[in-house]
XYZ file of C-alpha atoms in Angstrom:
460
model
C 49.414 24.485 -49.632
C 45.403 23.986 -49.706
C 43.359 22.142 -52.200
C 39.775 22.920 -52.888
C 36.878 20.654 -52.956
C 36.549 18.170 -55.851
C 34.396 19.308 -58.977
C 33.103 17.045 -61.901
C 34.694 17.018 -65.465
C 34.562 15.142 -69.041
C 37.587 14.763 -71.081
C 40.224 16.381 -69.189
C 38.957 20.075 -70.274
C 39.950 22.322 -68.042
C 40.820 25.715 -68.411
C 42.042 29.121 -66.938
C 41.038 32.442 -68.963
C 43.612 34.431 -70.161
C 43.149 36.991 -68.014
C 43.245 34.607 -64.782
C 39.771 35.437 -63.613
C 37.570 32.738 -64.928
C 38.060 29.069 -64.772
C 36.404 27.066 -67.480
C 35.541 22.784 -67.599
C 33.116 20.700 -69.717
C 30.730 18.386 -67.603
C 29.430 15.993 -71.273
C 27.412 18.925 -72.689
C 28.042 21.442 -70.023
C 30.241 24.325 -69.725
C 30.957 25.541 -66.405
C 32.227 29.245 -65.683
C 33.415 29.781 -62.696
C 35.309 33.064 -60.606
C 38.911 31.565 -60.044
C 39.088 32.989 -56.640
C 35.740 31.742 -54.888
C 35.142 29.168 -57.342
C 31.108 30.317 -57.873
C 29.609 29.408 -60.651
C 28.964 32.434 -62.989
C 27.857 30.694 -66.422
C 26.299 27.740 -67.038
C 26.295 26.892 -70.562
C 24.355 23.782 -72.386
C 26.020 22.873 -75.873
C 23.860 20.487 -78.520
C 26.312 17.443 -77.629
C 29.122 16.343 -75.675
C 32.319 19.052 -75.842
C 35.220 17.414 -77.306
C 37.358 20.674 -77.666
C 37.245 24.075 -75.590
C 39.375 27.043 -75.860
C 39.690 31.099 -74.379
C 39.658 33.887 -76.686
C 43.017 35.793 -76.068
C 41.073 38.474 -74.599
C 38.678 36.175 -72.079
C 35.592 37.204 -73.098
C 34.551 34.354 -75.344
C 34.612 30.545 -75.285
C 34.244 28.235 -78.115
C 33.016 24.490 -77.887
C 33.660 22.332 -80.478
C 31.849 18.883 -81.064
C 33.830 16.828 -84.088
C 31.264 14.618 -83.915
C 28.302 16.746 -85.046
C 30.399 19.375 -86.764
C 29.341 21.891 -84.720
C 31.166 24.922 -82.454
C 29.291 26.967 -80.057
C 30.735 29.871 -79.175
C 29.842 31.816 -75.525
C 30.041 35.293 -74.184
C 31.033 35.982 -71.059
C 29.699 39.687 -71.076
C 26.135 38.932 -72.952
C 25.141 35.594 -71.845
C 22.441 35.640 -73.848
C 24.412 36.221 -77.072
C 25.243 33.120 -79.055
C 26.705 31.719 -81.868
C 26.784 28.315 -83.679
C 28.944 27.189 -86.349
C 27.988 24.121 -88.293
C 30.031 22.989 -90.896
C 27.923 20.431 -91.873
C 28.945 17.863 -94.432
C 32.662 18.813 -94.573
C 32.742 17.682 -91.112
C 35.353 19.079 -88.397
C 38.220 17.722 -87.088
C 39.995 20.661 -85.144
C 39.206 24.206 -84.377
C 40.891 26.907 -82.875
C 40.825 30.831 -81.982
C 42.353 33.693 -84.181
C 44.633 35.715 -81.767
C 42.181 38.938 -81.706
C 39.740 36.479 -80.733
C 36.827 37.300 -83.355
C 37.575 34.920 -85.865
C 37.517 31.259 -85.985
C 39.650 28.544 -87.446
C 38.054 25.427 -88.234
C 39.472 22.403 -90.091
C 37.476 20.042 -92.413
C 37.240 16.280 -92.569
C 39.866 14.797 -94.043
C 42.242 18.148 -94.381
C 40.017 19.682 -97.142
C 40.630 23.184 -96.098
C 40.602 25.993 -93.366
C 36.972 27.814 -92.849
C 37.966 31.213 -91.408
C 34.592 32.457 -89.331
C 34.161 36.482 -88.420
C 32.181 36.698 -85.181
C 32.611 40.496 -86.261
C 31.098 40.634 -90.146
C 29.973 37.128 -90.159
C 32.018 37.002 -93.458
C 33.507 33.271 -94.458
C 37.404 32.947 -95.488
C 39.056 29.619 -96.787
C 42.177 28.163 -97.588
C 43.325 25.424 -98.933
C 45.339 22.498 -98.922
C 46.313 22.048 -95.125
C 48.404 19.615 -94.164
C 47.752 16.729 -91.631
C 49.996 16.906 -89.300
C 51.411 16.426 -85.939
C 51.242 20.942 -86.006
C 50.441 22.124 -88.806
C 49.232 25.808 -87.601
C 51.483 28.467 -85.553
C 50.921 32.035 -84.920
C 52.979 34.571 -83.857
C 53.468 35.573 -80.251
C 52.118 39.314 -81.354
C 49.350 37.757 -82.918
C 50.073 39.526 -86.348
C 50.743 36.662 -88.382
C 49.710 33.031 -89.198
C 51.822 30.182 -90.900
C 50.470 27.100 -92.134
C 51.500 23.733 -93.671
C 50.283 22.711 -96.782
C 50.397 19.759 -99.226
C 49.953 20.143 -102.872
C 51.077 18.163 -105.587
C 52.981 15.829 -103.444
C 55.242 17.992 -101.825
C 55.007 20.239 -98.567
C 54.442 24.106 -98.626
C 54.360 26.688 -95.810
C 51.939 29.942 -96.602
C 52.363 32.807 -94.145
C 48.713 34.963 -93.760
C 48.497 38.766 -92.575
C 45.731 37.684 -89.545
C 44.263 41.025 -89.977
C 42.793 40.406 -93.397
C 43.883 37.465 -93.947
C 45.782 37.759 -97.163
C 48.941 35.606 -98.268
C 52.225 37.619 -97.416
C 54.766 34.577 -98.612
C 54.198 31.105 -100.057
C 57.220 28.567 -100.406
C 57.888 25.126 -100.600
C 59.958 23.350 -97.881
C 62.531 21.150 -97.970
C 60.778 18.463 -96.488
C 60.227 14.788 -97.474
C 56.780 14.824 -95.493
C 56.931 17.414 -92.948
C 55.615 16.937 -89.506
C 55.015 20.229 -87.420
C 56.315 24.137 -87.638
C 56.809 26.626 -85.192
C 57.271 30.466 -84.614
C 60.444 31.263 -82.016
C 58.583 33.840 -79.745
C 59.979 36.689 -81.222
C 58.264 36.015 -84.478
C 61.508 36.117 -86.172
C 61.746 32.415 -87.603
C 60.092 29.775 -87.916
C 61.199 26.189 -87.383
C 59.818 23.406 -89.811
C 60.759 20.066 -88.849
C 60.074 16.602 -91.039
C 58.824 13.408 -90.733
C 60.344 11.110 -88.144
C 62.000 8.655 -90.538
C 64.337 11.957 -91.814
C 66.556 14.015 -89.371
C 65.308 17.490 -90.798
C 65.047 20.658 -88.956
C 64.636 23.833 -91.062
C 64.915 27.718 -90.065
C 63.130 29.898 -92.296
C 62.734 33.896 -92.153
C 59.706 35.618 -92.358
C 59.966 36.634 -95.704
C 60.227 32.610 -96.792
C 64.495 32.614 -97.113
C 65.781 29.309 -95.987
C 68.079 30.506 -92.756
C 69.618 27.261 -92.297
C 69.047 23.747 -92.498
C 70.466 20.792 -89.193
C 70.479 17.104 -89.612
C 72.041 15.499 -86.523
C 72.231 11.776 -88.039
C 71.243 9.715 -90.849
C 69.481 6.242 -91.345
C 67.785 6.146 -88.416
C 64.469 7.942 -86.389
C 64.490 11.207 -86.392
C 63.140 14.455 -84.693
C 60.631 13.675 -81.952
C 60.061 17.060 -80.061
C 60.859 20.699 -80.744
C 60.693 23.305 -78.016
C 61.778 27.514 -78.513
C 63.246 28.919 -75.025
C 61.311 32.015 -74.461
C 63.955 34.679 -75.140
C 64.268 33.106 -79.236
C 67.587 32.775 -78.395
C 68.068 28.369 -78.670
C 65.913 25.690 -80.776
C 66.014 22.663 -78.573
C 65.282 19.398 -80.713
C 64.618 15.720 -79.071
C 65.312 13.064 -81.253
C 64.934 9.456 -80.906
C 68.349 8.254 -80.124
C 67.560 9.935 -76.521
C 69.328 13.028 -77.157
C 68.638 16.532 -76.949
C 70.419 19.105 -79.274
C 70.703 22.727 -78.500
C 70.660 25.211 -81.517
C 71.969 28.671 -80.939
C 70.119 31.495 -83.156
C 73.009 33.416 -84.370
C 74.917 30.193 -86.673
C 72.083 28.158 -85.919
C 74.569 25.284 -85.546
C 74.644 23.082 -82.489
C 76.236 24.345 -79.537
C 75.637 21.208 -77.675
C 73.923 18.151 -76.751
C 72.263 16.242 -73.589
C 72.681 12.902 -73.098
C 69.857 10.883 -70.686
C 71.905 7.971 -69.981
C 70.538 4.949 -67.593
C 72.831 5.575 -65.143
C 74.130 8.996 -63.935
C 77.557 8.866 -62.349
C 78.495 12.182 -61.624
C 78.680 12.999 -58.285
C 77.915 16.788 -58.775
C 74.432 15.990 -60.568
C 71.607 15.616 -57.633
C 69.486 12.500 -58.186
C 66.076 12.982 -56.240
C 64.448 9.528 -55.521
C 60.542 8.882 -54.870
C 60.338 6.703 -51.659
C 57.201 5.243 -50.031
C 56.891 6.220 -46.137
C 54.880 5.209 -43.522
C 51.952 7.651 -43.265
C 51.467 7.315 -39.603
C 55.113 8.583 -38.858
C 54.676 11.612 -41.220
C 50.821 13.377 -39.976
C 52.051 15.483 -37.985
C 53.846 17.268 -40.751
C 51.606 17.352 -43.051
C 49.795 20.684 -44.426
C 46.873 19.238 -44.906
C 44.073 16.689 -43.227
C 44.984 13.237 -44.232
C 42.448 11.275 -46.719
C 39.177 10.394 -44.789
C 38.655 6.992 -46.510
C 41.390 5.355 -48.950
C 40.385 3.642 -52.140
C 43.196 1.152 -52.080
C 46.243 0.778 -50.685
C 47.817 3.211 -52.860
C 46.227 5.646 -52.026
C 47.110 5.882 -48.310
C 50.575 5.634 -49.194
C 52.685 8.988 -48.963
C 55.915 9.474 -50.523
C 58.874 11.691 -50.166
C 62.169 12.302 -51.740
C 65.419 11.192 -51.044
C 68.763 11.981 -52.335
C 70.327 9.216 -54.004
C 73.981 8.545 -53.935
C 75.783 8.394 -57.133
C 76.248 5.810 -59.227
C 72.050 5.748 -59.905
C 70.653 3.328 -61.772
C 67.288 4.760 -63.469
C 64.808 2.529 -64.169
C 64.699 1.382 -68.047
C 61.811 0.690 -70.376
C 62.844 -2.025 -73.015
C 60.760 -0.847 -75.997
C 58.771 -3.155 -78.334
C 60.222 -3.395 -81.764
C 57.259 -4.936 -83.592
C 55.037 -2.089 -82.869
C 54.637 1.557 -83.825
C 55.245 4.694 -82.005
C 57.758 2.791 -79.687
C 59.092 4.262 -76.159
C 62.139 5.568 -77.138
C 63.122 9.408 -77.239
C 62.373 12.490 -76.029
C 58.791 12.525 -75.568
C 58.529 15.951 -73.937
C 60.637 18.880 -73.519
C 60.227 22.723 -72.082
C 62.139 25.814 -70.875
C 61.146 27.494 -67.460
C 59.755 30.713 -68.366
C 63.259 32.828 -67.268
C 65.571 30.767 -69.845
C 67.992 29.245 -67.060
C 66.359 25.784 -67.032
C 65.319 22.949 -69.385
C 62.986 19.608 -68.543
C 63.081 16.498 -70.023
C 61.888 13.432 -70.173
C 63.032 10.425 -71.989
C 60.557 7.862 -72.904
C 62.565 4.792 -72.527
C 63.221 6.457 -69.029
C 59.633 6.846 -67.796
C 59.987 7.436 -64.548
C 62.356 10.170 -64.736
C 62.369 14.096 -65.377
C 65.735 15.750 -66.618
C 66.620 19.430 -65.658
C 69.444 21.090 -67.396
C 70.857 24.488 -66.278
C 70.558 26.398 -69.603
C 73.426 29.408 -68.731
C 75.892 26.131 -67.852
C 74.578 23.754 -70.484
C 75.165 20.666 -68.366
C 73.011 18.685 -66.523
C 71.292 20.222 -62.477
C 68.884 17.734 -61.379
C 67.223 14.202 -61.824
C 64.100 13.329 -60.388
C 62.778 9.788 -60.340
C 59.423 8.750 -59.367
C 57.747 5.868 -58.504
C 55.240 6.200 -61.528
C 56.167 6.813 -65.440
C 55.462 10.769 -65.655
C 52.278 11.772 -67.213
C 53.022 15.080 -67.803
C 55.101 18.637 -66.155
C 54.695 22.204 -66.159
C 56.383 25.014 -65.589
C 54.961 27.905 -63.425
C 54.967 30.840 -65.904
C 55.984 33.211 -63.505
C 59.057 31.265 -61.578
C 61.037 28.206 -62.058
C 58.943 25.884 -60.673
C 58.123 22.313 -61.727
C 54.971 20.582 -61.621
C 54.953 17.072 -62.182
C 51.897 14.326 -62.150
C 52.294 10.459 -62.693
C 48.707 9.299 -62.411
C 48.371 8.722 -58.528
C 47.037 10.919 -56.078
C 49.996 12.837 -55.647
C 51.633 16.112 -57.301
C 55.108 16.713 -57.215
C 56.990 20.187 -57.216
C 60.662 21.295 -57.695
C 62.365 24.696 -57.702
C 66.592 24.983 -57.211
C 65.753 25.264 -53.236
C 64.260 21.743 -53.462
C 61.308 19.247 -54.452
C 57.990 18.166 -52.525
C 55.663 15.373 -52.657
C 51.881 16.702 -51.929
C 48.862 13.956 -51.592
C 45.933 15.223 -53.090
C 43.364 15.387 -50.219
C 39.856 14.141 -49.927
C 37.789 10.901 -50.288
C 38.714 8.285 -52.731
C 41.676 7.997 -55.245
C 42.098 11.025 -57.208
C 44.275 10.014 -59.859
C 46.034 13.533 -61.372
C 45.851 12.383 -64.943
C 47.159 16.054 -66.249
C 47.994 19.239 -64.909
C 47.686 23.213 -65.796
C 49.109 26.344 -63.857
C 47.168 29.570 -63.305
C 49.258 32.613 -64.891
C 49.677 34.132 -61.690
C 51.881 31.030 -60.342
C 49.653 30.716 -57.231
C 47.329 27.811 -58.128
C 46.922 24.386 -60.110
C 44.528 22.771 -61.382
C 44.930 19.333 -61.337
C 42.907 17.013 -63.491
C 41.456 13.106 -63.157
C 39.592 11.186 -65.393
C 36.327 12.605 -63.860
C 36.961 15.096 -61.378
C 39.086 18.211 -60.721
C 40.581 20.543 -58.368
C 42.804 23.656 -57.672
C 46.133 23.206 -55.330
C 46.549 26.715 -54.083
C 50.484 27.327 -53.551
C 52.304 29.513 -51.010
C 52.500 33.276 -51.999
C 55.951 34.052 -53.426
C 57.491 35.514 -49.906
C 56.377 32.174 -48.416
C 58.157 29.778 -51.644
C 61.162 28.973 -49.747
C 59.662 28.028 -46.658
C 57.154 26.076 -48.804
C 59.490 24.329 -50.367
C 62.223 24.080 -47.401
C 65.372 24.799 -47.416
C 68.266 23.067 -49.860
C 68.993 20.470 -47.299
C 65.740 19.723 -46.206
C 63.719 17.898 -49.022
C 60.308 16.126 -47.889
């Protein structure tokens, strides 16, 4: 495992193209290009203001910069450098913009919800539609790129209109079932889409794409709702975190639940493996390590190295008491996702911050617990393998696959706290991302995983 050297960055934007040859990051005003494999800079782009926002087209030849505060997006070829485009929306104001899947048109939001502005890079022609709905995700596309649905309120009640992206004409229009609805998604296959509501009503609704309500699940009444939402890749299970610290597994033929995951503080089975961050001595581990130790340490945390150890069962996970009096307490799933070949599911539990959950999908029960030493930030899978990245803030990122899990100090001078994470398509590098810097983690080739990772029995 190498790491390269450390390069600047604003706002945690960082980005791989599509295509896995570019890597983009803002620097304030800047946008940096750079070749993924030698890391040279091939663009340098200067936007009017500081880039709040940047985002591929799907075929990696354009990037678009968007700057809420001015109401501006810039938008950057790769292939004419001196081609340009600007955007300004001016007194509407913009609060979110995004990429059509051909990548020639533009999505951008108004102040305040007012409507969609639909830009043509192509005929420079202007498209709008109204009524869009604030919301925690109000916009989903279809994997194929065909079609677009969108959440709407008018009149006081919720509305989903589905869009033809090619011309962008309304196919279906229908009103939900929704008291105020909070987020909808397309299940890869572009099948169905999944329209969840508001927190404070247990809603989750399956609707085809001709606007027929499929079916409707409410796990509970009188009490917090839906939280998270996550599609496994092959379309074929709706997994839903709630707020009592449960996850429920949908099936797509009855849609009904086929089962659901507890994350209880304590695990007592003895069959479930319970990895446990442990501090170690630094000087009794260099001779293992992959890497050249830090040259100067910030602070004593970041000299410290961890590894894992196997706990023995009963565990007692570590517990965050949440605070009634205030809003969006820590309680619930907070994040869920499948690995990208269906057999596993991570999750974490926000009133168990320290600890990532990983269900065996084909089994339905529980595989794995890791706990760290930090509340988790954030994991990934590796598209191509089931791999987990995990980062809790500190200078470390952690990785699991079935044959094991590692603990990897990020190299160099200072304390490079990994704030967020992102993998390259390929599986073979990560970027990892700190309030001000970045860098890529280069990982072993596939035939080397297993002796990357160790074998079963010998976790570091």
């Amino acid at each position: 495992m190498n790491f390269s050297e450390v390069f600047k960055l604003s706002s945690l934007l960082c980005k791989f193209s599509p295509d896995g040859k570019y890597l983009a990051s803002c620097v304030q005003y800047r946008l940096v290009v750079r070749d993924v494999n030698t890391l040279q800079v091939l663009q340098l782009y200067t936007c009017l203001d500081q880039i709040q926002h940047a985002e591929w087209s799907a075929d990696s030849r354009f990037i678009l910069c968007a700057m809420y505060k001015r109401g501006l997006v810039q938008v950057w070829s790769l292939e004419q450098p001196e081609w340009h485009c600007r955007i300004d929306e001016g007194s509407a104001g913009l609060v979110a913009s995004c990429w059509s899947p051909d990548g020639r048109h533009i999505l951008n939001t108004t102040e305040f919800h007012l409507r969609i502005t639909v830009w043509s890079l192509c005929t420079k022609s202007v498209s709008y539609i109204k009524y869009p709905k604030a919301c925690q995700q109000g916009i989903s596309f279809t994997r194929d790129g065909r079609y677009l649905a969108l959440a709407e309120r008018r009149d006081c009640k919720d509305h989903v209109s589905i869009f033809v992206c090619s011309d962008w004409q309304l196919l279906r229009h229908f009103d939900t079932e929704t008291q105020d609805l909070a987020g909808i998604e397309w299940a890869p296959n572009g099948c169905v889409l999944a329209v969840w509501d508001t927190c404070l009503e247990y809603k989750v609704l399956l609707y085809s794409l001709d606007g027929r309500l499929l079916s409707a699940y409410c796990a509970y009444e009188w009490s917090l709702g839906v939280k998270s939402v996550a599609w496994s890749p092959s379309s074929q299970f709706l997994a839903v975190g709630s707020y009592d610290g449960k996850v429920r597994i949908l099936n797509h033929v009855t849609w009904k639940m086929i089962t659901e995951f507890g994350h209880p503080a304590t695990v007592t089975n003895p069959k479930i493996v319970v990895y446990k961050e442990a501090e170690k001595n630094p000087r009794l581990a260099l001779g293992r390590l992959a890497f050249p130790p830090p040259r100067a340490a910030a602070g004593a945390a970041s000299s410290t190295e961890s590894k894992y150890e196997i706990a023995s069962v009963p565990v007692s996970l570590q517990t965050l008491k949440p605070v009634a009096d205030r809003a969006n307490p820590k309680v619930g799933i907070g994040a869920l996702a499948f690995s990208p070949d269906n057999y596993f599911l991570a999750t974490r539990n926000d009133s168990v911050p320290n600890a990532v959950w990983i269900w065996d999908i084909q089994k339905l029960k529980l595989f794995v617990v890791l706990e760290q030493l930090s509340p988790v930030r954030s994991f990934q899978w590796d598209p191509q393998q089931p791999r987990l990245a995990i980062c809790t803030g500190g200078n470390k990122v952690y990785l699991w696959s079935p044959a094991g899990c590692v603990s990897v100090q990020v190299p160099g001078e200072g304390d490079f706290q990994v704030l967020s994470l992102c993998w390259h398509f390929s599986g073979d590098s990560l970027a990892l991302l700190s309030k001000d810097h970045f860098c890529l983690c280069f990982l072993e080739t596939e035939e080397r995983v297993g002796t990357a990772f160790g074998r079963p029995g010998d976790h570091t």
